[in-house]
Coordinates of C-alpha atoms (C1' of nucleotides) in Angstrom, one line a residue:
Chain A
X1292 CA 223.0 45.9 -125.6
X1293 CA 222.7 44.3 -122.2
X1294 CA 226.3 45.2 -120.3
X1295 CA 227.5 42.1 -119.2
X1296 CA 229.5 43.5 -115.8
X1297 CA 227.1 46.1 -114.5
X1298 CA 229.3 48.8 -112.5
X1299 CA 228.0 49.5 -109.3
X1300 CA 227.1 53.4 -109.7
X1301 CA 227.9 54.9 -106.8
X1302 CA 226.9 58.6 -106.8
X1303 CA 230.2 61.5 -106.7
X1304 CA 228.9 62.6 -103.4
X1305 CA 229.2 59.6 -102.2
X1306 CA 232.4 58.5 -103.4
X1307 CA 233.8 62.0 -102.0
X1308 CA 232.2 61.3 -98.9
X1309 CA 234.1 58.3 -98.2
X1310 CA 237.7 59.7 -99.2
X1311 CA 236.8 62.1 -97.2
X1312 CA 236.2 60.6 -94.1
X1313 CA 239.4 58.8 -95.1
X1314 CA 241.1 61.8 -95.2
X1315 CA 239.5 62.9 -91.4
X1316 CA 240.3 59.6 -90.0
X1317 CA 243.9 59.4 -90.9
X1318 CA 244.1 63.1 -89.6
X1319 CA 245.4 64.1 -93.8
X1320 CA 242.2 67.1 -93.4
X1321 CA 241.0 68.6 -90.3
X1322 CA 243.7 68.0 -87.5
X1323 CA 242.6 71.2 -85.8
X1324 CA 239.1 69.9 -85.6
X1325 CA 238.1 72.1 -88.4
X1326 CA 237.2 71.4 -92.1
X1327 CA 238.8 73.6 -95.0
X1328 CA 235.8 76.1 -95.9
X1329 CA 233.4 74.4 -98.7
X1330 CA 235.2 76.1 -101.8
X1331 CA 238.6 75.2 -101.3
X1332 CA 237.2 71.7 -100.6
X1333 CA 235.2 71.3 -104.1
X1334 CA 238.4 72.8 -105.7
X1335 CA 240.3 70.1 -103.9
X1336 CA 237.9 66.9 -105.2
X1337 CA 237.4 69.2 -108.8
X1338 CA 233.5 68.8 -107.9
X1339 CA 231.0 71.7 -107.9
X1340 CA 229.9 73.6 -104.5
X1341 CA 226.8 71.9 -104.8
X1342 CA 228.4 68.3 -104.4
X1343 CA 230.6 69.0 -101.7
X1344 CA 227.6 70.2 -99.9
X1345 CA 225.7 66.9 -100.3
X1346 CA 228.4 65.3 -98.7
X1347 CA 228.9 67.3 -96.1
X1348 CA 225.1 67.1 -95.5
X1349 CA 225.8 63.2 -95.3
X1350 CA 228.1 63.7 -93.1
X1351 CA 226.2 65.9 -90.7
X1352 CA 223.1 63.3 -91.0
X1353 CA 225.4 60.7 -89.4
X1354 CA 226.6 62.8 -87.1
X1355 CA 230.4 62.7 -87.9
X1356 CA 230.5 66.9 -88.3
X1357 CA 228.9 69.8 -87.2
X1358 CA 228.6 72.7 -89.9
X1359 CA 227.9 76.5 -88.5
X1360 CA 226.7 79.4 -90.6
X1361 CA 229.0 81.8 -91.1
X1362 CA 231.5 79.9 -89.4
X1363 CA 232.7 76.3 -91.0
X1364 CA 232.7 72.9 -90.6
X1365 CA 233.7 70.9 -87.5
X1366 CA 234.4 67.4 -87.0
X1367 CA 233.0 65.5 -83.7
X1368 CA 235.6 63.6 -82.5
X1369 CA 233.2 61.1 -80.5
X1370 CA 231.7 63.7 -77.9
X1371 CA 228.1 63.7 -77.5
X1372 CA 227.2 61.2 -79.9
X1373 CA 223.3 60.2 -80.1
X1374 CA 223.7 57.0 -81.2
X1375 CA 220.3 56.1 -80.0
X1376 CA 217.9 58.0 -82.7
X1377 CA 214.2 57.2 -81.7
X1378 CA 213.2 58.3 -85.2
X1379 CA 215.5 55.4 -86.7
X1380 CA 213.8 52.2 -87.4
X1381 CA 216.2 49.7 -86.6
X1382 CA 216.0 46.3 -85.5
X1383 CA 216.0 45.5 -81.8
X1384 CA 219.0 43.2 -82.1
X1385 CA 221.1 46.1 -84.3
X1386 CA 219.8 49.0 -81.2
X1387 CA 220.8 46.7 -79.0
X1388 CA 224.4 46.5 -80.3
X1389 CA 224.7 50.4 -80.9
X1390 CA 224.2 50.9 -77.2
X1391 CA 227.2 48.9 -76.4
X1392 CA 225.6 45.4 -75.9
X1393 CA 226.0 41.9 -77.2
X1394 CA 222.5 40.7 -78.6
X1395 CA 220.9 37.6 -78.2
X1396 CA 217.5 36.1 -78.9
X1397 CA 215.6 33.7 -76.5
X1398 CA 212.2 32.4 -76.2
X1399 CA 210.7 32.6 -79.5
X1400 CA 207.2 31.7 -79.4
X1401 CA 205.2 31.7 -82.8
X1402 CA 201.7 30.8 -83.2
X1403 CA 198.3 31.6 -84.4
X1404 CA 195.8 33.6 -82.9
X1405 CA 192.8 35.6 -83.6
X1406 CA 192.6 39.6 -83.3
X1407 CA 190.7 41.1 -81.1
X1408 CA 188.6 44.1 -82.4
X1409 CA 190.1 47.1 -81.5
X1410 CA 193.6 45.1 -83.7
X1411 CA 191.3 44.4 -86.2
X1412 CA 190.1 48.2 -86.5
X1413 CA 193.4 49.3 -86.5
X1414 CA 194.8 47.4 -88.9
X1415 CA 192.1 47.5 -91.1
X1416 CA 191.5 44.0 -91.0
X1417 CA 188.0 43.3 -90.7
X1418 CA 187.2 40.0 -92.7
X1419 CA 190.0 37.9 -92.1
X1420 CA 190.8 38.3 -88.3
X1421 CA 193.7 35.3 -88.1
X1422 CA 196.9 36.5 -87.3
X1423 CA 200.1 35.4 -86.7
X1424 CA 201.9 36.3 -83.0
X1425 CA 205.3 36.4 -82.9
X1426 CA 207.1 37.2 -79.2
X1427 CA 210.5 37.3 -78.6
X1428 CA 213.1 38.1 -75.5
X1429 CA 216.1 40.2 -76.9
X1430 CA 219.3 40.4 -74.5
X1431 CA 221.4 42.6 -74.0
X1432 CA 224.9 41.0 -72.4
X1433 CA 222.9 38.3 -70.9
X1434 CA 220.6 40.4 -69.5
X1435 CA 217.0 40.6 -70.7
X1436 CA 216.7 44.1 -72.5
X1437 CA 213.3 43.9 -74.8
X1438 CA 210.4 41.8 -75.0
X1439 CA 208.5 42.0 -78.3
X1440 CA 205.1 40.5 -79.6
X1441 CA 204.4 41.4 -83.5
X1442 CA 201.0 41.0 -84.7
X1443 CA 201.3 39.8 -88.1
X1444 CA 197.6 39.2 -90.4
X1445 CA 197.8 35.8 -91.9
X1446 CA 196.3 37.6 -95.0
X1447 CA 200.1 39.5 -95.4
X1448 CA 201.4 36.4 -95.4
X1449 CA 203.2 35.1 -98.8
X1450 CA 204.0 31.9 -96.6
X1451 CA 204.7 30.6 -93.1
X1452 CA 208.2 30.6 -92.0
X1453 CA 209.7 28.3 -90.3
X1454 CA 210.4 28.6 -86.5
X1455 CA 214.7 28.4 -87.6
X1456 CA 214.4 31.2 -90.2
X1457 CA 213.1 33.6 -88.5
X1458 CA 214.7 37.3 -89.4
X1459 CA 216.3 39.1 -86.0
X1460 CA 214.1 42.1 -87.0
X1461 CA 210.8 42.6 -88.6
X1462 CA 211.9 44.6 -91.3
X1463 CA 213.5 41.9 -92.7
X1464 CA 210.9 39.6 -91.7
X1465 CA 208.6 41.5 -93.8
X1466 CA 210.5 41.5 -96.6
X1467 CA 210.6 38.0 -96.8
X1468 CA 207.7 36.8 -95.8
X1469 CA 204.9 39.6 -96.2
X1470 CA 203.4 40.6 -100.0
X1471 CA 204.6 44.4 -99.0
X1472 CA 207.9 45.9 -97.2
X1473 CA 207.6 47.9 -94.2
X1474 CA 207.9 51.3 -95.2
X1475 CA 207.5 53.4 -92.0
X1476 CA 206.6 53.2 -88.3
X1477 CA 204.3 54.8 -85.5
X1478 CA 205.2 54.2 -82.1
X1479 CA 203.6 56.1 -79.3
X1480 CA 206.1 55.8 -76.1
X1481 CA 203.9 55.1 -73.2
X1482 CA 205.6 54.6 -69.4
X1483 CA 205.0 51.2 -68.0
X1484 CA 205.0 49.3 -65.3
X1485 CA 205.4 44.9 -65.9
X1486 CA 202.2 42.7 -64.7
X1487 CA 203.6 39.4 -63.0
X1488 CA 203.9 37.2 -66.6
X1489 CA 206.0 39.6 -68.0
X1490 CA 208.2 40.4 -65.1
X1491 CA 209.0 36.8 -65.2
X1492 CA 209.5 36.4 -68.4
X1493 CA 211.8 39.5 -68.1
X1494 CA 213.5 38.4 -64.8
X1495 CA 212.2 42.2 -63.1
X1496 CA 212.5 43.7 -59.8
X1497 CA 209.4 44.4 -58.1
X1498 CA 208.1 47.6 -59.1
X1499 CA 210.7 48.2 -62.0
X1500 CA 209.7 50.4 -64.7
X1501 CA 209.4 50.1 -68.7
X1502 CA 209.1 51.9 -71.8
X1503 CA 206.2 50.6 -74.0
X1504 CA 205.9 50.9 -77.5
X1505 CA 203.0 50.4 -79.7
X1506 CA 203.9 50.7 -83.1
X1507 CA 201.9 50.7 -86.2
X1508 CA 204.0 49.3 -88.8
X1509 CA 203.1 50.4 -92.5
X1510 CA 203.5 49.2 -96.3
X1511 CA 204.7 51.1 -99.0
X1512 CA 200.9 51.4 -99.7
X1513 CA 200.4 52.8 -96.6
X1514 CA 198.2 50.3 -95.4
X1515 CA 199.1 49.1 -91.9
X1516 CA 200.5 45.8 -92.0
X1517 CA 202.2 44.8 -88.7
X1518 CA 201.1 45.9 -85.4
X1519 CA 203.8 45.5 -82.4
X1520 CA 204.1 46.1 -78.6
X1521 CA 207.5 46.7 -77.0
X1522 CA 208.7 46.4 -73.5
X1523 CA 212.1 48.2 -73.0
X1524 CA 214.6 48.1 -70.1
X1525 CA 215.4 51.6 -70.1
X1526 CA 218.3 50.5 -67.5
X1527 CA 220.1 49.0 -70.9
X1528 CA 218.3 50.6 -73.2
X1529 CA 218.5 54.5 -72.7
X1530 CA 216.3 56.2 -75.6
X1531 CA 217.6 59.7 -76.6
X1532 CA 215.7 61.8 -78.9
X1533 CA 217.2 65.1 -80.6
X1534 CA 214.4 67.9 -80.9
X1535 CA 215.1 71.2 -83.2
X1536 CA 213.2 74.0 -82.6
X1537 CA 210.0 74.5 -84.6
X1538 CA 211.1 77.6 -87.3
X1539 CA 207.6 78.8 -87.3
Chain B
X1391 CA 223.3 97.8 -80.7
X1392 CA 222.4 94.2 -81.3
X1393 CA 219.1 93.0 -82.2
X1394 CA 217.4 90.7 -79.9
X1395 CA 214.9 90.0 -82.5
X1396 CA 215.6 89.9 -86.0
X1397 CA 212.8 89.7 -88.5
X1398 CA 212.8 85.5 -89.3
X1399 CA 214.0 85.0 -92.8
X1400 CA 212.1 82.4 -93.4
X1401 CA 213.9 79.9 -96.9
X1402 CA 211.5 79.8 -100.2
X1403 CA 211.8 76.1 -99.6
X1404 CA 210.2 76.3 -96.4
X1405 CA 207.6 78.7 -97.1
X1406 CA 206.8 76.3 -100.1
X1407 CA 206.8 73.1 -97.7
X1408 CA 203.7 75.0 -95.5
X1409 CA 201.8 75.8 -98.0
X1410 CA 202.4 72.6 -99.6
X1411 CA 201.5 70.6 -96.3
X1412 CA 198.4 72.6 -95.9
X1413 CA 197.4 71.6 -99.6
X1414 CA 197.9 68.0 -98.9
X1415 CA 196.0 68.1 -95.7
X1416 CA 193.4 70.2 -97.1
X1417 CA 192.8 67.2 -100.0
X1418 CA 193.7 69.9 -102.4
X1419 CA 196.7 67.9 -103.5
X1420 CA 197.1 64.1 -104.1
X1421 CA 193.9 63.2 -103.1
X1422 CA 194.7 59.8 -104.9
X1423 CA 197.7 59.6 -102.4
X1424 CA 200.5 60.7 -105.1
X1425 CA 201.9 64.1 -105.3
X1426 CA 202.1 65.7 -108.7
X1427 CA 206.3 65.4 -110.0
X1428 CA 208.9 67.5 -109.3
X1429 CA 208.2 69.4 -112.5
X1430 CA 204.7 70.0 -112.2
X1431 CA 204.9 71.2 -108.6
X1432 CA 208.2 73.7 -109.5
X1433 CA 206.0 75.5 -112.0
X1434 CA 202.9 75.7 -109.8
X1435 CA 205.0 77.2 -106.7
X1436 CA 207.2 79.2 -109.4
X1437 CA 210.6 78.0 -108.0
X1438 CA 213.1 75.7 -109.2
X1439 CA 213.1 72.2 -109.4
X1440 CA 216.1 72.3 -106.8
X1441 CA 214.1 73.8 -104.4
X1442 CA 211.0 72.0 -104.6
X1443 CA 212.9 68.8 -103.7
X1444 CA 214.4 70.2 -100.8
X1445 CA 210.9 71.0 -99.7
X1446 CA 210.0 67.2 -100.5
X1447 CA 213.2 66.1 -98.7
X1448 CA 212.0 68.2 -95.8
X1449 CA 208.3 66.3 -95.8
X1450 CA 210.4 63.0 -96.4
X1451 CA 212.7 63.7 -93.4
X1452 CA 209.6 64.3 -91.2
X1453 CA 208.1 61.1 -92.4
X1454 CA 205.6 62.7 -94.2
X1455 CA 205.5 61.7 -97.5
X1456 CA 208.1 58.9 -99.8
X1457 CA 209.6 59.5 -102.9
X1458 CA 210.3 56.4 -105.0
X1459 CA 212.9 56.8 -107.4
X1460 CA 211.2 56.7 -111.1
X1461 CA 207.7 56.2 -109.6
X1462 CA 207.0 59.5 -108.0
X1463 CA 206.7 60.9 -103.9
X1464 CA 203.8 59.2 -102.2
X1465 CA 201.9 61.0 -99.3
X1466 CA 202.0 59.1 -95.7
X1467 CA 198.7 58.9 -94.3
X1468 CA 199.3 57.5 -90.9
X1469 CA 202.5 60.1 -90.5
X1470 CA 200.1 62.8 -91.1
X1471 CA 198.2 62.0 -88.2
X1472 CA 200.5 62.2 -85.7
X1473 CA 200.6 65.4 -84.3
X1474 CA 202.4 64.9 -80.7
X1475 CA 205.7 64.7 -82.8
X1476 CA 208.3 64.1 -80.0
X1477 CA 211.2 65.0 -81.9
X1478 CA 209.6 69.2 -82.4
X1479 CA 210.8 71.5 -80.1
X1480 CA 207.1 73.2 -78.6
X1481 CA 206.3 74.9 -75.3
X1482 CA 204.3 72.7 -73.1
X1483 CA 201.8 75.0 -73.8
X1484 CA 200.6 74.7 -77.4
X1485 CA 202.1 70.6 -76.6
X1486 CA 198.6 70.4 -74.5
X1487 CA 196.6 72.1 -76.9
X1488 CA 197.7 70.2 -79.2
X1489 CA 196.9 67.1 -77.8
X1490 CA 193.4 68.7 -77.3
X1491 CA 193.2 70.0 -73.8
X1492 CA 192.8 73.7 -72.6
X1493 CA 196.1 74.5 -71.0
X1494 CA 196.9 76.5 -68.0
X1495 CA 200.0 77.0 -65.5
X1496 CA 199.9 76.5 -61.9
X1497 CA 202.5 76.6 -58.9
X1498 CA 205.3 78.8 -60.3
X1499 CA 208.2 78.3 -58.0
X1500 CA 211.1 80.8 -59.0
X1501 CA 214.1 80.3 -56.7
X1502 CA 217.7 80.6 -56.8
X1503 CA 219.7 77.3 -56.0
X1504 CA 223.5 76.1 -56.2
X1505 CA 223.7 73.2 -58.8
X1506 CA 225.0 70.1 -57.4
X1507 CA 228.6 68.6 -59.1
X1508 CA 227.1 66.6 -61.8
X1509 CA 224.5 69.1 -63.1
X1510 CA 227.4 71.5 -63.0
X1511 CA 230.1 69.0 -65.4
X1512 CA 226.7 68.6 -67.5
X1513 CA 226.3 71.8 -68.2
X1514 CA 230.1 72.9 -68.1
X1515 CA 229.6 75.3 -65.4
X1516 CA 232.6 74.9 -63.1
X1517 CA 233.1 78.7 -61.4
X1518 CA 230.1 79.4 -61.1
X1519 CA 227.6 77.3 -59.6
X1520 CA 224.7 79.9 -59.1
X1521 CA 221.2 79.0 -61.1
X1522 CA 217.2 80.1 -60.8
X1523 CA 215.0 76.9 -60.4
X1524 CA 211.6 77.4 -62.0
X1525 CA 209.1 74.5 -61.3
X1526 CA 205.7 74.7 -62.8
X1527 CA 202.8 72.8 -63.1
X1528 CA 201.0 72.7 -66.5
X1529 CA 197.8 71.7 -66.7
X1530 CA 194.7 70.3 -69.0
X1531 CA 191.6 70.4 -69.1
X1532 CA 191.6 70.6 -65.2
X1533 CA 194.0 67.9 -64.7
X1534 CA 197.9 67.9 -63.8
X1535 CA 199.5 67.1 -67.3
X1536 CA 203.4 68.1 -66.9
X1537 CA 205.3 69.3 -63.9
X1538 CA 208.6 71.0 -64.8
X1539 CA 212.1 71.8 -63.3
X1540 CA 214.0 74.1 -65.3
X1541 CA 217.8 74.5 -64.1
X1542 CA 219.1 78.1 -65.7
X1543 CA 222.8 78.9 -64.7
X1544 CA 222.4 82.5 -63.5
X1545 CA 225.6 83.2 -65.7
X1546 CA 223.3 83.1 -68.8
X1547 CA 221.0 85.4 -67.3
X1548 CA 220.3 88.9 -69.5
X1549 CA 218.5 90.0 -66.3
X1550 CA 216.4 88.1 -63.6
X1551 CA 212.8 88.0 -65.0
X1552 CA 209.6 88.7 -62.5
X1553 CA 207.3 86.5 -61.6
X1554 CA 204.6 87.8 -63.6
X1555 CA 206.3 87.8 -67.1
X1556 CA 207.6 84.4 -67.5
X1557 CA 206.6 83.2 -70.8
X1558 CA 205.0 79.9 -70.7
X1559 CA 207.9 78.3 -73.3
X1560 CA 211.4 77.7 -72.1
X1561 CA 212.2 78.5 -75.8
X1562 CA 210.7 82.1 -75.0
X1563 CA 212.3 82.8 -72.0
X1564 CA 215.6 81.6 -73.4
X1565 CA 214.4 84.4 -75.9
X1566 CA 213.7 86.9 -73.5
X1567 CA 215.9 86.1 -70.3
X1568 CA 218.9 84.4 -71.9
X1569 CA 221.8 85.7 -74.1
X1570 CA 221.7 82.7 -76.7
X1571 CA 218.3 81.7 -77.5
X1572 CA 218.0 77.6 -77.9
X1573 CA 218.7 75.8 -80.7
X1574 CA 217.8 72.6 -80.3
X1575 CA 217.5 69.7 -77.2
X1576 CA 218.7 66.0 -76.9
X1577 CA 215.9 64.3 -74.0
X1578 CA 216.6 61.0 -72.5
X1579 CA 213.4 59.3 -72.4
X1580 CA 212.7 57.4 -68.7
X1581 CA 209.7 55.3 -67.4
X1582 CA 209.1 56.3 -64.2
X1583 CA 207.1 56.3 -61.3
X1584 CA 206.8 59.8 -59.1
X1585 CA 208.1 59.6 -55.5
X1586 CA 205.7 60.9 -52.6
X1587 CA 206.3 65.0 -53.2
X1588 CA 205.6 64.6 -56.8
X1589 CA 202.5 62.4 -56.5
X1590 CA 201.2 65.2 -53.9
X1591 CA 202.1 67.8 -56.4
X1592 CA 200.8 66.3 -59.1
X1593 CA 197.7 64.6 -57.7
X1594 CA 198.8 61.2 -59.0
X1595 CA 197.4 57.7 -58.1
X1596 CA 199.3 55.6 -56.2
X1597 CA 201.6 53.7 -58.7
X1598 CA 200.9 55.6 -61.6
X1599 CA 203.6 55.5 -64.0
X1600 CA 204.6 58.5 -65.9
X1601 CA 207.5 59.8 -68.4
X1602 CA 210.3 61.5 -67.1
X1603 CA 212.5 63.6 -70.2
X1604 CA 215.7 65.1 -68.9
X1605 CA 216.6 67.9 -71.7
X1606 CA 219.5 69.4 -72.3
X1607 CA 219.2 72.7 -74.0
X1608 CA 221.5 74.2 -76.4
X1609 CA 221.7 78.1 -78.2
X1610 CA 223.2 78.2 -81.5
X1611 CA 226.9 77.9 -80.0
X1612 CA 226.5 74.9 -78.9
X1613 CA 226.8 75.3 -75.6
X1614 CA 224.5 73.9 -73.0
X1615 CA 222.3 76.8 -71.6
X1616 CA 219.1 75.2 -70.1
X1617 CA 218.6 71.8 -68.1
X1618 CA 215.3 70.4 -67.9
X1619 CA 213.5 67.2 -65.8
X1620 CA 210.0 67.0 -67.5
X1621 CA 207.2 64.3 -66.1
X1622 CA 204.0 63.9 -68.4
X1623 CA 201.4 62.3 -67.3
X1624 CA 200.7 59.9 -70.2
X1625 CA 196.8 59.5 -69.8
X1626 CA 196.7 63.3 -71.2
X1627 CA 200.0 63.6 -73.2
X1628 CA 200.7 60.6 -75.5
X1629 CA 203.5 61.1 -77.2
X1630 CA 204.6 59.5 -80.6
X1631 CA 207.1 59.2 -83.2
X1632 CA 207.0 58.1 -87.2
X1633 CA 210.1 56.2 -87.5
X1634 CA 211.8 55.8 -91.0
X1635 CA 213.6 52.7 -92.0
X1636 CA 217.2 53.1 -92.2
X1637 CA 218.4 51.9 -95.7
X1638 CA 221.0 49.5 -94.3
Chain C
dA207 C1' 234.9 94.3 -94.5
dA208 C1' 236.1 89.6 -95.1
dG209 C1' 235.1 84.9 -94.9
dT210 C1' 232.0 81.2 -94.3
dG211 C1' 228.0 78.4 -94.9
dG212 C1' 222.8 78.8 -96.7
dT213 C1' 219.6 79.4 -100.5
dC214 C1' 218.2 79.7 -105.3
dT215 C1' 218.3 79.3 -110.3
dA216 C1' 218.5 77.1 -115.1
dG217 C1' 219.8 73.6 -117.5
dA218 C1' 221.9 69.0 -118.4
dC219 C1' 222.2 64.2 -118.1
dC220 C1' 221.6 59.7 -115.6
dA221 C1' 219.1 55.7 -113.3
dC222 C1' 215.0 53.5 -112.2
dG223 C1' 210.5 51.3 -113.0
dT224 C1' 206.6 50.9 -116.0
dT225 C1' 204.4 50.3 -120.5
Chain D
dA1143 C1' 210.1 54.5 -125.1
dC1144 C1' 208.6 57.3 -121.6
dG1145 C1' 208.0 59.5 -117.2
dT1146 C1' 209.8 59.8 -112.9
dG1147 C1' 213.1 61.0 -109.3
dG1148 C1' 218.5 61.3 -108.6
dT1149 C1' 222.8 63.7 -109.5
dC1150 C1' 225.7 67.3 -111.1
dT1151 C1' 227.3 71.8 -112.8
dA1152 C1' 228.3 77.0 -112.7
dG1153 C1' 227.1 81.0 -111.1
dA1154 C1' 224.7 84.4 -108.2
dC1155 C1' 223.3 86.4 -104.1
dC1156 C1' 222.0 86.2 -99.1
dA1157 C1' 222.8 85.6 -93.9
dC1158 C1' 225.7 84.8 -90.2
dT1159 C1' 230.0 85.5 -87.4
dT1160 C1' 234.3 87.6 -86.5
dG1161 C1' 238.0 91.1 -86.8

DNA sequence: AAGTGGTCTAGACCACGTT
DNA sequence: ACGTGGTCTAGACCACTTG
């Protein structure tokens, strides 16, 4: 029988993690900074080891504690936070607003073009070389931040939006509008300098430098399906990028 | 007496993950694209299931491969390619022979210096303000690549090495030189464009652009150790990320 | 030596997507 | 209904740091 009120299932980790963070927040666990040891914690929430760990792991992924062998678990109270992940795929207007800016959007152009070849090898897209082009100014307290122009292949297209409906990232724009979801990202970071349309466009200095992006955007197939090219202000938008040590 | 270099005790799940990458790279493994399950892979490797998916979530983390819940773990072929991952710690070194150049050092500059106020409050180094500077210049293939300025507070200094047996990583001198090796770095990524000195140094074109990282260096405490200003000269080091969407 | 987090196992059951 | 990955347990032992 079919349940007629399907409970959300939220897994235990989970729902530990969040009394948990309760718990930090209103300073019940942790005042000194530190965490009780992971035992004494599963004892506390009657989970196994094994549980508490995943949460703590959670935890550590967001960047809310720091765990040391051999020593314990810390809470970072703000400190160094990396907010900026480069290996995150977020949208521009959702970056924009974790580095302490209000978004906007301006200038959205949308309109049909034809690839040129080296697009079409890279995307795979030999037969069918129409695309879509979609640019965009993002803001970043009323000042311009990143310019964006997605190449989107007609063929992808389940139907043409509508200049007023237009997703604030693409992610969302392909899972509306595209046959396939954007699974995963390339971007190789290449320094820049603006040519005269874009430094209007962008309201530049003379002589101002960027950060470029070209990213390969990729289904769930693996078959790439978008193909963008970013200009970031790196004066608003500072990119951090946190780099462990290769073990071997 | 302490050792300062333990045999690496390398976990099963990582061992597994290496040869597990080199089977999927190799063909020898989901040559149609889709790994074999969890169960199937646990008995070929001979560990348990729990540590076969924390190799997989290792690949996953690195963008490697996506695992679908009740449809299986799905290999990434565009993440595979990318091998000038920007979030792994390497020496300059193997980062230009990776890239496919033959590298070599030039211009070793090894001098002490007095950090100035705000390298100091970086780096938490308020008594003592003494530090070596070593600049180098990496190239490949013939060509300036990457010109480096590590800061090393002379507080964190084992000994003061020679200037024939400085290893070409920071990572290795840290080793070597420093009493907490590094752990791991956070690099702001800059577009930039290289002022007269580093232009001559660096035999750069008028208006060439470049990358500028400033690293911060931490050892296992978590204490800063090691300040670095990088430029790479993109036309020979192209870096790139695979970016994973975030799930909300 | 003691305390802490890291790894590993074997087994059980659940949730998701396909057939 | 079936096969897949996701969660959870209980227990064992290892590795790191500090007294």
């Amino acid at each position: 029988m079919k349940k007629k009120f399907p409970v959300q299932n939220i897994p235990l980790y989970l729902k530990v993690k969040t009394i948990l963070l309760e718990a930090i927040q209103t300073g019940k666990i942790g005042q000194n900074g530190k965490l009780p040891p992971e035992k004494v914690l599963s004892d506390q929430f009657k989970v196994s080891r094994a549980t508490i760990r995943s949460t703590l792991q959670s935890l550590e992924k967001d960047g809310l504690i720091t765990r040391r062998h051999g020593i314990g678990s810390f809470i970072n109270n703000g400190g160094l936070q990396v907010k900026m992940r480069i290996n995150e795929a977020k949208g521009f207007f959702q970056l924009i607003r974790d580095s302490g800016h209000t978004p906007s959007i301006d200038k959205t152009v949308l309109k049909p073009v034809i690839m040129d070849e080296k697009l079409c090898r890279l995307m795979d897209m030999t037969q069918n070389r129409n695309a879509l082009l979609l640019e965009r100014l993002f803001w970043g307290d009323g000042k311009p931040a990143i310019f964006v122009s997605e190449f989107i292949p007609t063929a992808n297209l389940i139907q043409e939006p509508e200049p007023g409906e237009i997703p604030h990232s693409i992610f969302e724009f392909a899972d509306y509008f595209l046959h396939d979801s954007i699974e995963y990202s390339i971007s190789e970071i290449i320094p820049t300098r603006a040519d005269a349309g874009l430094r209007k466009k962008m309201l530049l200095e003379p002589g101002e430098t960027l950060l470029k992006l070209e990213e390969l955007h990729y289904s769930k197939q693996d078959k790439p399906i978008v193909f963008s090219i970013v200009y970031v202000r790196d004066q608003l938008i500072r990119f951090r990028v946190v780099r462990k040590r290769q073990q071997f």
